[in-house]
Amino acid sequence: AKEAGGAGWRFYDATMNEEVSERLALRNGLRQALERGEFVLHYQPQFSLEDGTLVGVEALVRWRHPEQGMVPPMRFIPEAEESGLIVPIGLWILREACRQAAAWRTAGLEVPRVAVNLSAKQFQRGDVAADVLEALSAAGLPPTGLELELTESILLRGADTVLDTVRRLRGLGVHLSIDDFGTGYSSLAYLQHFPVDKLKIDQSFVRRLGEGGDAQVIVTTIIQLARSLGLGTIAEGVEDAATAERLSALGCLQGQGFHFARPMPPAELAVLLAGRQRA
Ligand code: C2E
Ligand code: CA
Ligand code: CA
Ligand code: CA
């Protein structure tokens, strides 16, 4: 038994080493990817559930890996956050999304707003307000053309500096939404202090909406909460027409999901937009 235990330990050790070296490789890969310009942004349209108009697009990062092809964010964002590399990567994302949004405007394509995801680390380590201002002015994009998707953890664990940043940005006309709303914390107190525009209902609730039950209660409650606080609502992960109709009937204002459109490269979005504008 003792020998088996020993072997077990060695095995465990080897697995740990493997995990550590995999993470180091990923970390180095991310650093190189940033230098070599391997990150790309795809954009997923967001629509009004009332009249079907395009209200914005969400920028979603991908890593165009030379050997592995398109790597989805779930495979590298956690390590980017852990290592702090999300700060320079996030800055690139912000600048690129603003640049693209301004380019669409110049081309006469109507994208009212581009939404960018922010990580808690960017607030801890960097000066988000300064970065946003710099990205907007470098691109020549008005603040009202940008939306920032914040998580509950940013607002809840946030110090006074987060509150200052959020107030400053909102004062400029940047839109703010709370991503994955309902999944993070049971406390809603932060909603009193943070001037946000919109709650983004998490897809885990949206996808189970058809089953009725808890998901339906939660979605209904979030929509009512938003309405009484004077906030907008967007549902993410809308995968079929029935869900879109249910959401609309419940009073949800906007929707995003595979039912409407998948995230797509900018050239594809331009084609979709040009088609809609001609129609
Ligand atoms: P998220 O911010 O909640 O983004 C929504 C995710 O849901 C996206 O996955 C999108 O492709 C996916 N999605 C949209 N509609 C549907 C649908 O109808 N059905 C299903 N099953 N999925 C749908 P993606 O692009 O893989 O991004 C995953 C997560 O990675 C994001 O979740 C976000 O947390 C993170 N992420 C992506 N881009 C960025 C970024 O630029 N910065 C930061 N900090 N995080 C990002
Ligand atoms: Ca998001
Ligand atoms: Ca989300
Ligand atoms: Ca999410």
XYZ file of C-alpha atoms and ligand atoms in Angstrom:
328
model
C 0.000 0.000 0.000
C 2.890 2.249 0.874
C 4.492 1.662 -2.513
C 1.241 2.323 -4.311
C 0.900 5.555 -2.333
C 4.378 6.576 -3.390
C 3.627 5.878 -7.006
C 0.394 7.820 -6.612
C 2.306 10.817 -5.336
C 4.776 10.689 -8.165
C 1.932 10.474 -10.622
C 0.154 13.404 -9.006
C 3.380 15.381 -9.085
C 3.898 14.725 -12.787
C 0.326 15.810 -13.566
C 0.833 19.010 -11.622
C 4.048 19.761 -13.438
C 2.308 19.148 -16.711
C -0.445 21.593 -15.770
C 2.058 24.209 -14.715
C 4.064 23.913 -17.902
C 0.892 24.005 -20.007
C -0.095 27.213 -18.304
C 3.334 28.708 -18.817
C 3.205 27.769 -22.482
C -0.222 29.379 -22.786
C 1.033 32.502 -21.029
C 3.998 32.820 -23.391
C 1.718 32.102 -26.318
C -0.598 34.942 -25.273
C 2.296 37.361 -24.934
C 3.498 36.438 -28.421
C -0.012 36.576 -29.841
C -0.313 40.172 -28.689
C 3.039 41.104 -30.251
C 2.241 39.306 -33.482
C -1.284 40.647 -33.823
C -3.015 37.272 -33.647
C -6.108 38.464 -31.763
C -9.201 39.300 -33.775
C -12.612 40.601 -32.828
C -15.866 39.104 -33.978
C -19.091 41.033 -33.570
C -22.511 39.766 -32.559
C -25.540 41.947 -33.388
C -28.024 43.008 -30.720
C -31.587 43.784 -31.747
C -34.597 45.620 -30.409
C -37.300 43.051 -29.569
C -39.889 45.752 -30.153
C -39.126 46.726 -33.747
C -36.252 44.503 -34.879
C -33.773 47.353 -35.391
C -30.089 46.836 -34.747
C -29.213 48.494 -31.442
C -25.554 47.510 -31.277
C -22.950 44.797 -31.588
C -20.898 43.026 -28.923
C -17.178 42.666 -29.611
C -15.967 39.131 -28.773
C -12.278 38.293 -28.910
C -10.779 35.234 -30.645
C -7.194 34.103 -31.019
C -6.257 33.264 -34.577
C -3.629 30.700 -33.659
C -1.136 29.844 -36.438
C -1.532 26.084 -35.845
C -4.735 25.657 -33.824
C -6.999 27.942 -35.836
C -9.609 30.103 -34.086
C -9.256 29.649 -30.342
C -12.392 30.641 -28.376
C -12.035 33.078 -25.439
C -12.947 30.505 -22.805
C -9.656 28.744 -23.596
C -7.433 31.768 -22.961
C -9.266 34.570 -21.108
C -8.960 32.835 -17.698
C -5.164 32.558 -18.077
C -4.997 36.101 -19.465
C -6.795 37.268 -16.321
C -4.679 35.154 -13.993
C -1.426 36.423 -15.511
C -2.502 40.053 -15.818
C -2.037 39.891 -19.597
C -5.717 40.790 -19.894
C -4.666 44.382 -19.202
C -2.652 44.908 -22.424
C -4.906 42.500 -24.377
C -7.988 44.338 -23.088
C -6.497 47.656 -24.138
C -5.948 46.306 -27.640
C -9.588 45.052 -27.691
C -10.876 48.458 -26.614
C -8.852 50.328 -29.234
C -9.700 47.888 -32.009
C -13.445 47.901 -31.244
C -13.501 51.721 -31.241
C -11.490 51.847 -34.466
C -13.854 49.367 -36.150
C -16.972 51.217 -34.931
C -15.626 54.489 -36.331
C -14.750 52.776 -39.632
C -18.333 51.478 -39.991
C -19.613 55.009 -39.472
C -17.247 56.375 -42.085
C -18.501 53.681 -44.484
C -22.102 54.749 -43.819
C -23.053 51.582 -41.940
C -25.342 52.166 -38.986
C -23.977 50.498 -35.881
C -25.391 52.604 -33.049
C -23.027 51.138 -30.440
C -20.200 48.688 -29.992
C -20.166 46.846 -26.648
C -16.814 45.834 -25.142
C -16.337 43.348 -22.288
C -14.147 44.482 -19.410
C -12.421 42.269 -16.844
C -12.078 43.056 -13.157
C -8.290 42.974 -13.553
C -8.435 45.950 -15.913
C -10.014 47.993 -13.125
C -7.543 46.721 -10.518
C -4.419 47.252 -12.544
C -5.092 50.010 -15.000
C -6.749 53.367 -15.470
C -9.867 52.331 -17.365
C -11.247 55.853 -17.785
C -7.989 57.097 -19.292
C -7.780 54.068 -21.603
C -11.350 54.556 -22.798
C -10.830 58.257 -23.468
C -7.637 57.546 -25.360
C -9.278 54.795 -27.453
C -12.272 57.002 -28.301
C -10.205 59.968 -29.349
C -7.678 57.889 -31.310
C -10.597 56.363 -33.240
C -12.636 59.538 -33.519
C -15.642 57.758 -32.014
C -18.134 59.717 -29.882
C -18.559 58.281 -26.344
C -22.205 57.467 -27.090
C -20.971 54.974 -29.704
C -19.376 52.834 -27.004
C -20.908 50.524 -24.424
C -18.966 48.748 -21.702
C -20.138 45.402 -20.335
C -19.232 45.170 -16.660
C -19.629 42.162 -14.415
C -21.267 42.244 -11.023
C -17.925 41.360 -9.436
C -16.365 44.585 -10.761
C -19.118 46.661 -9.193
C -19.425 44.688 -5.993
C -15.803 44.325 -5.048
C -15.117 47.711 -6.548
C -13.413 50.386 -4.501
C -14.211 54.084 -4.729
C -11.989 54.348 -7.773
C -14.323 51.992 -9.662
C -17.270 54.172 -8.732
C -15.374 57.289 -9.869
C -14.435 55.621 -13.156
C -17.959 54.438 -13.826
C -19.458 57.850 -13.029
C -16.928 59.632 -15.194
C -17.539 57.388 -18.186
C -21.300 57.564 -17.845
C -21.043 61.333 -17.563
C -19.337 61.381 -20.944
C -22.179 59.403 -22.498
C -20.573 55.959 -22.594
C -23.275 53.319 -22.054
C -22.833 50.770 -19.299
C -24.437 47.377 -18.915
C -24.153 44.652 -16.317
C -23.188 41.383 -18.002
C -24.408 37.942 -16.922
C -26.873 39.636 -14.615
C -28.263 37.365 -11.926
C -25.378 34.894 -11.809
C -22.978 36.760 -9.562
C -24.295 37.945 -6.247
C -27.448 37.978 -4.251
C -26.915 41.561 -3.162
C -28.496 44.177 -5.365
C -27.355 47.110 -3.242
C -24.696 48.120 -5.725
C -27.416 49.025 -8.219
C -28.198 52.024 -6.039
C -24.719 53.467 -6.388
C -23.638 52.603 -9.891
C -25.217 54.588 -12.683
C -25.712 51.861 -15.292
C -28.032 51.786 -18.307
C -28.922 48.174 -18.873
C -29.066 44.711 -17.321
C -27.933 41.848 -19.520
C -29.890 38.736 -18.559
C -27.570 35.744 -18.455
C -28.037 33.048 -21.065
C -28.320 30.316 -18.439
C -31.760 31.729 -17.544
C -32.722 32.624 -21.101
C -32.066 29.156 -22.446
C -34.257 27.552 -19.790
C -37.065 30.053 -20.210
C -39.209 27.618 -22.183
C -39.261 25.159 -19.279
C -41.145 27.696 -17.164
C -40.276 27.152 -13.525
C -37.399 28.970 -11.815
C -35.834 30.405 -14.960
C -39.094 32.078 -15.920
C -39.488 33.529 -12.428
C -35.931 34.883 -12.475
C -36.212 36.433 -15.943
C -39.554 38.023 -15.088
C -38.117 39.417 -11.860
C -35.036 40.879 -13.567
C -37.183 42.579 -16.218
C -39.463 44.068 -13.543
C -36.478 45.162 -11.469
C -34.899 46.870 -14.470
C -38.130 48.564 -15.363
C -38.708 49.932 -11.883
C -35.141 51.232 -11.753
C -35.501 52.811 -15.181
C -32.918 50.504 -16.763
C -32.935 48.756 -20.125
C -32.824 44.978 -20.558
C -31.126 42.698 -23.029
C -31.386 38.901 -23.078
C -28.371 36.948 -24.311
C -28.360 33.420 -25.671
C -31.684 33.714 -27.532
C -31.619 30.585 -29.687
C -35.141 30.332 -31.121
C -38.174 32.366 -32.136
C -40.312 31.054 -29.285
C -37.825 32.391 -26.723
C -37.650 35.763 -28.485
C -41.445 35.981 -28.365
C -41.625 34.976 -24.718
C -39.010 37.586 -23.811
C -40.818 40.257 -25.757
C -44.103 39.361 -24.065
C -42.395 39.651 -20.670
C -41.260 43.172 -21.593
C -37.594 42.525 -22.320
C -36.407 45.279 -24.650
C -33.474 43.766 -26.553
C -32.132 40.381 -27.609
C -28.882 38.789 -28.736
C -28.296 35.189 -29.737
C -27.901 32.556 -32.407
C -31.594 32.966 -33.355
C -30.774 36.452 -34.665
C -27.107 36.138 -35.610
C -23.885 34.494 -34.459
C -20.738 36.448 -33.696
C -19.068 37.145 -37.067
C -15.990 38.773 -38.552
C -16.383 42.476 -39.405
C -16.517 41.895 -43.172
C -19.478 39.546 -42.746
C -21.239 42.019 -40.486
C -20.746 44.746 -43.094
C -22.536 42.558 -45.666
C -25.400 41.903 -43.261
C -25.734 45.592 -42.434
C -25.587 46.729 -46.036
C -28.355 44.239 -46.872
C -30.555 45.457 -44.005
C -30.032 49.108 -44.915
C -30.970 48.495 -48.550
C -34.091 46.565 -47.549
P -20.139 36.707 -22.622
O -19.645 38.113 -22.477
O -21.304 36.304 -21.782
O -20.421 36.551 -24.175
C -21.498 35.827 -24.712
C -21.064 34.477 -25.210
O -22.221 33.737 -25.584
C -20.196 34.532 -26.466
O -19.285 33.434 -26.420
C -21.211 34.290 -27.585
O -20.642 33.762 -28.755
C -22.123 33.295 -26.916
N -23.462 33.296 -27.485
C -24.125 34.333 -28.060
N -25.351 33.964 -28.439
C -25.485 32.664 -28.095
C -26.561 31.707 -28.243
O -27.658 31.993 -28.752
N -26.333 30.451 -27.770
C -25.150 30.107 -27.201
N -25.011 28.830 -26.775
N -24.123 30.972 -27.037
C -24.299 32.234 -27.493
P -17.739 33.660 -26.674
O -17.529 34.621 -27.793
O -17.149 32.312 -26.756
O -17.273 34.395 -25.341
C -17.305 33.698 -24.126
C -16.913 34.616 -22.979
O -15.537 35.032 -23.110
C -17.689 35.915 -22.907
O -18.925 35.672 -22.341
C -16.765 36.751 -22.053
O -16.897 36.407 -20.693
C -15.401 36.308 -22.542
N -14.947 37.261 -23.568
C -15.174 37.240 -24.898
N -14.612 38.322 -25.492
C -14.032 39.035 -24.506
C -13.303 40.274 -24.476
O -13.106 40.952 -25.494
N -12.844 40.697 -23.250
C -13.076 39.994 -22.109
N -12.597 40.465 -20.967
N -13.768 38.847 -22.103
C -14.244 38.374 -23.279
Ca -20.539 40.090 -22.583
Ca -22.860 37.618 -20.967
Ca -20.856 34.973 -19.757
